[in-house]
Coordinates of C-alpha atoms and ligand atoms in Angstrom, one line a residue:
X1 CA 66.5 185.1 122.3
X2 CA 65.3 188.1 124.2
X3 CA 66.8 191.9 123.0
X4 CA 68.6 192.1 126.6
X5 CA 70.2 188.8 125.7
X6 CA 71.2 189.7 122.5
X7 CA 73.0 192.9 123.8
X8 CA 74.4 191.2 126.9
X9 CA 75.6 188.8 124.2
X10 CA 77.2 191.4 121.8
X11 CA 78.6 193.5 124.3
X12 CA 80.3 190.5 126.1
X13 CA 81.9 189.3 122.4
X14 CA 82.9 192.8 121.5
X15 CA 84.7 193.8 124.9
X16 CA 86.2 189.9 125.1
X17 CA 87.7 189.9 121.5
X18 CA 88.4 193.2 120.2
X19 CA 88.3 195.3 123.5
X20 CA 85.3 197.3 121.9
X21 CA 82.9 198.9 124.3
X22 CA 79.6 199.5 123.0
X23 CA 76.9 202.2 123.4
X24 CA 72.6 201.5 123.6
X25 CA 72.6 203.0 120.2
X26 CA 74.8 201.0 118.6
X27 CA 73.5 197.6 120.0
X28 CA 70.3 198.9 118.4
X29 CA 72.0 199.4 115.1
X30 CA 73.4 195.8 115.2
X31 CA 70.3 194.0 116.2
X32 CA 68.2 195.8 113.8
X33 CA 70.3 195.1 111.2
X34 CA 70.5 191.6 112.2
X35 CA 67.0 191.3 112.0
X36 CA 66.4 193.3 108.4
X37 CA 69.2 190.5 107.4
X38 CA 67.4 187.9 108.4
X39 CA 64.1 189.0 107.2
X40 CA 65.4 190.1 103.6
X41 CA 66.9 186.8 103.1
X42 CA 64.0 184.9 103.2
X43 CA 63.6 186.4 99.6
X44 CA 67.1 187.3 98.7
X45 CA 70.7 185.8 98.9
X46 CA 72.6 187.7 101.9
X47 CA 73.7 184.9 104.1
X48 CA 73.7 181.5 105.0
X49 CA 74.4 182.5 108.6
X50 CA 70.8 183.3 110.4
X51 CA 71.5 182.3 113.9
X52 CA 72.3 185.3 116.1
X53 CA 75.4 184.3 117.8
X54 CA 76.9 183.1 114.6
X55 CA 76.3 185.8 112.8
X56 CA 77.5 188.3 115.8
X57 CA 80.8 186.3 115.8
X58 CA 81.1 185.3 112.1
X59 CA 79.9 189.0 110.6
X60 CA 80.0 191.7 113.4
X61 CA 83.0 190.2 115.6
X62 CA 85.3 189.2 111.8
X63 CA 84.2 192.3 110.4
X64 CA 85.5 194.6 113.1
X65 CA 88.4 192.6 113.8
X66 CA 90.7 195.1 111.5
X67 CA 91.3 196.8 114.4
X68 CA 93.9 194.3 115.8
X69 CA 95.7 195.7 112.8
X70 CA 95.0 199.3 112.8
X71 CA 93.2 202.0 114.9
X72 CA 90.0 203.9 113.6
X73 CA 88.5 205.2 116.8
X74 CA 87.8 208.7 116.1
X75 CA 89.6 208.6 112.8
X76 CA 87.6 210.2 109.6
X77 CA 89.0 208.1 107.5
X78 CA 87.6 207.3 103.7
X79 CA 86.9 203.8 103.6
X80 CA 85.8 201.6 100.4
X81 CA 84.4 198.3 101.1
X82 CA 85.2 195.9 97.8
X83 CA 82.4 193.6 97.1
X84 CA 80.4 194.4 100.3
X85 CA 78.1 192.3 99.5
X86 CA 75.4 192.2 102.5
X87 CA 77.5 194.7 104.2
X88 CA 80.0 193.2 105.7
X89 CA 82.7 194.5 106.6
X90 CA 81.4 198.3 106.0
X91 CA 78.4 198.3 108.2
X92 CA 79.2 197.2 111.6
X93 CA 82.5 199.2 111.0
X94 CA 80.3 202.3 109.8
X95 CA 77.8 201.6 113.5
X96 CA 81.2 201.1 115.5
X97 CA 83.0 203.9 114.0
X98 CA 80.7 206.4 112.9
X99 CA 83.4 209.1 112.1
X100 CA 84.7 207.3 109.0
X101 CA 83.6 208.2 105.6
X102 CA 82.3 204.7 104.1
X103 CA 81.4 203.7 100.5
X104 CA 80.1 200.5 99.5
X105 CA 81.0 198.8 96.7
X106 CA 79.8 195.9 94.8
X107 CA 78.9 194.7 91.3
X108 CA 75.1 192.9 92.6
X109 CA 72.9 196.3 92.4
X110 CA 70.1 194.4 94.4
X111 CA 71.8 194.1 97.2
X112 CA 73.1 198.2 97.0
X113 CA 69.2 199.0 97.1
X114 CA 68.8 196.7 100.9
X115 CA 71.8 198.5 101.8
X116 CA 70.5 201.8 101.0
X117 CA 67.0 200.9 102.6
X118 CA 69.2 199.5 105.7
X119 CA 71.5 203.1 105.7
X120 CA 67.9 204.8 105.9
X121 CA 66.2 202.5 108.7
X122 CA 69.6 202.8 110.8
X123 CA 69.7 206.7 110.3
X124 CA 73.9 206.4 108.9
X125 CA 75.2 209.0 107.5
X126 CA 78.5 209.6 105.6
X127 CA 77.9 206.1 104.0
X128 CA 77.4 205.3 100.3
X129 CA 76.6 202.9 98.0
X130 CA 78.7 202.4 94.8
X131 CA 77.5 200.1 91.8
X132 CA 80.0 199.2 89.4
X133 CA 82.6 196.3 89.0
X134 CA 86.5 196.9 90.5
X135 CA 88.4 196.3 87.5
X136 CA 86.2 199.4 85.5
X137 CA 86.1 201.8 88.3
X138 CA 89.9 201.3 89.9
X139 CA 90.5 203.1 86.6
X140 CA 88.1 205.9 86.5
X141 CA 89.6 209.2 88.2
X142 CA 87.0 209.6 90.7
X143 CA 87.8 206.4 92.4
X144 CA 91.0 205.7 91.8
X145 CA 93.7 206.1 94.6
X146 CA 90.8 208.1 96.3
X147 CA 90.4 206.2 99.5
X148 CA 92.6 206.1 102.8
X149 CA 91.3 202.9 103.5
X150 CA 90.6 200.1 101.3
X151 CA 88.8 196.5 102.8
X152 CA 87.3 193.5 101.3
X153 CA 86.3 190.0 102.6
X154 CA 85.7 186.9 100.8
X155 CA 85.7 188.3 97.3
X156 CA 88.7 186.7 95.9
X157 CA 92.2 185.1 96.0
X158 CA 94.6 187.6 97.3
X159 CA 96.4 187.9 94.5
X160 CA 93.6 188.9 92.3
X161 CA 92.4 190.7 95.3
X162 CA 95.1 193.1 95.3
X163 CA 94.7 193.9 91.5
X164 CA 91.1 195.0 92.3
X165 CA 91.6 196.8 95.5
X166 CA 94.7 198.8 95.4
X167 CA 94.0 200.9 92.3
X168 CA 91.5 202.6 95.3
X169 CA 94.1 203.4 97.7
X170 CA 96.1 206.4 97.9
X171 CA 100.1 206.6 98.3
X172 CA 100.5 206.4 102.1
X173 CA 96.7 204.7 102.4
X174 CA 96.3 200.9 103.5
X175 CA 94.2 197.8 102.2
X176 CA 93.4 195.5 104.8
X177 CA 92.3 191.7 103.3
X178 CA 89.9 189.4 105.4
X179 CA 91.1 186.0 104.9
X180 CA 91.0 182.9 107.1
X181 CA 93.5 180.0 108.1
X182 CA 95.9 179.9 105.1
X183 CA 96.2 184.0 104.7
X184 CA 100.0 183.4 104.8
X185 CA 99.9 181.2 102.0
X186 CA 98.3 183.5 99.9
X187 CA 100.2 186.3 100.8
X188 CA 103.4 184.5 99.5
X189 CA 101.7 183.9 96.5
X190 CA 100.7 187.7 95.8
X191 CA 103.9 188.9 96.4
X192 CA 105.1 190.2 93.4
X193 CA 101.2 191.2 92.5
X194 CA 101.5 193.5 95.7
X195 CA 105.1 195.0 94.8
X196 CA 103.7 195.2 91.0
X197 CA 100.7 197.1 92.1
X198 CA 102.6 200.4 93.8
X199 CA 102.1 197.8 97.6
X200 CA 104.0 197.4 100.5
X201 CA 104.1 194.4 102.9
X202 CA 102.5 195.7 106.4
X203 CA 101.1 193.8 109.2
X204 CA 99.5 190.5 109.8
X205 CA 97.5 189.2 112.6
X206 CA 96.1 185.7 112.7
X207 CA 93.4 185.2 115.3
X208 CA 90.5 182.4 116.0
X209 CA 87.1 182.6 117.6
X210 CA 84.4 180.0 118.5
X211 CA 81.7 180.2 116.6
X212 CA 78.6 177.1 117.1
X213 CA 81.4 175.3 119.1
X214 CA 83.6 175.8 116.3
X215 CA 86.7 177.0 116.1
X216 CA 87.3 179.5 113.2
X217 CA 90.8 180.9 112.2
X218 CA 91.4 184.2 110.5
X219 CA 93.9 186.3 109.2
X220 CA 93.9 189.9 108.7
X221 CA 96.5 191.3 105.9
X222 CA 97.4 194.9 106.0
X223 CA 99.2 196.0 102.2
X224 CA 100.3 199.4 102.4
X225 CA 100.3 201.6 99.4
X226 CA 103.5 202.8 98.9
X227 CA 103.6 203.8 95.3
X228 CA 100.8 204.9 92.6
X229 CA 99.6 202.3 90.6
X230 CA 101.1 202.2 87.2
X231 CA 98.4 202.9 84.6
X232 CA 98.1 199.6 82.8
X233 CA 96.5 197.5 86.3
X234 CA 93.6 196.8 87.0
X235 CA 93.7 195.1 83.7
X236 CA 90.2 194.5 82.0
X237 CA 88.7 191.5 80.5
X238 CA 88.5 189.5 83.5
X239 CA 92.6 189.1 83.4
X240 CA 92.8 189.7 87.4
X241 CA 90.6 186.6 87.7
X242 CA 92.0 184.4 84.3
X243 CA 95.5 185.2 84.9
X244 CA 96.2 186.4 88.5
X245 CA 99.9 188.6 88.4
X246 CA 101.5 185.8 89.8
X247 CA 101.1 183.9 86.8
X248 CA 102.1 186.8 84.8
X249 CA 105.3 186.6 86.9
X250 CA 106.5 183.3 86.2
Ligands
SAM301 N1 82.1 191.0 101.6 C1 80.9 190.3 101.9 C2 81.1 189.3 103.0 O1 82.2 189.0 103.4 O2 80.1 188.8 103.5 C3 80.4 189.6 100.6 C4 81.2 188.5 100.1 S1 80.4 187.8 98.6 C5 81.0 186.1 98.7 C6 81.4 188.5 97.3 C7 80.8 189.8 96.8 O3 81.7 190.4 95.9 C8 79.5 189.6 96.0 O4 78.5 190.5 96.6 C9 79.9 190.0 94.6 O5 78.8 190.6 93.9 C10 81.1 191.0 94.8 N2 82.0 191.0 93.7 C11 82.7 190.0 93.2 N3 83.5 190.4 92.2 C12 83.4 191.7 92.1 C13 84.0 192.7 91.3 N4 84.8 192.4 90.4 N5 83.6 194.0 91.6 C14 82.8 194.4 92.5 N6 82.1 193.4 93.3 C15 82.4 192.1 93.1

């Protein structure tokens, strides 16, 4: 596919789904990435999605998609992305939304060093990379209940989720889960973990896209931090993951 094609493409999917206009700059930003993605996985793990208008729909159009459930144009918001993995969601939100203040997070160092080499090709600033695991640094005092914004996608069950993301969030700030069809299900399930954790209940929205002639349902989950944390969560020794909180509940 030609560039022209790939920006017609992008700016069609971004003004059609999310009501995004987009700028020259930042269709630069996303196709260059794109193509550093595609390149570095031939010799590391990033993605199994290489085909340009899957990974446009399935990684730029899901990852912006928090804005059905919250506005960030303009907003200088601190933002911490929970296993970001190859970037997603905290890049394409960091080329949309350049005003927020963006820290990515994940436990795979080798992946933080391509993000850092793609921050410096893409020229971002106010984005960082963070190496560490969530259940160590939600405790630490320099992370925790630092961040307006909290996001993660496909990291884990929400339950367990919310015992690794909302120790990041601060009283009044929101986490926003990625999740896909059976988001409602889960949520029931972390209920008490998100009451437990200092949470709140906030919005949902449940959306679908075509992706390779495939439809693909979503659902975005917004927790709002309504109290601190109490000190004993996130609990160490792999507990979030062994024994989610809503075993601990029964
Ligand atoms: N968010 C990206 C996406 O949607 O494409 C990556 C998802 S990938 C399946 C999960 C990522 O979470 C991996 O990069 C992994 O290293 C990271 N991860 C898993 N558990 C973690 C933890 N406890 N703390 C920090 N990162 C973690």
């Amino acid at each position: 596919m030609e560039q022209e094609q790939k920006a017609a493409y992008i700016k069609t999917q971004f003004k059609e789904i999310l009501g995004l206009t987009t700028d020259d700059s930042q269709i630069e930003k996303l196709i260059k990435f794109y193509d550093m993605t595609v390149e570095k996985n031939k010799v590391m793990n990033l993605t199994a999605i290489t085909e340009f208008e899957e990974f446009v729909m399935k990684h730029y159009v899901d990852s912006l998609s928090i804005i059905k459930v919250m506005d960030l144009n303009g907003k200088p918001y601190s933002l911490i992305d929970i296993g970001t993995g190859a970037g997603f969601p905290g890049i394409p939100l960091k080329i949309m939304f350049p005003e927020l203040d963006i820290t990515l997070f994940d436990s795979l160092q080798k992946r933080l060093v391509y993000l850092d080499e793609v921050i410096h090709e893409l020229g971002l600033k106010k984005i960082v990379t963070l190496h560490g695991r969530a259940e160590e640094f939600g405790r630490k005092l320099d992370y925790r209940e630092k961040y307006d914004i909290v996001v993660s996608r496909a990291v884990a069950e929400l339950t367990t989720l919310c015992e690794l993301t909302l120790p990041f969030c601060k009283v009044g700030g929101r986490f926003i889960a990625y999740k896909g069809g059976k988001g409602d299900e889960e949520l029931k399930s972390a209920e008490f973990a998100i009451k437990e954790l200092g949470g709140k209940k906030g919005k949902t929205c449940e959306y679908d896209f075509i992706a390779s002639g495939v439809s693909n349902e979503r659902t975005l989950i917004e927790i709002c931090k309504a109290t601190h944390t109490i000190s004993k969560y996130p609990r160490g020794g792999g507990k979030p993951f062994k024994t989610p909180l809503y075993i601990v509940s029964r």
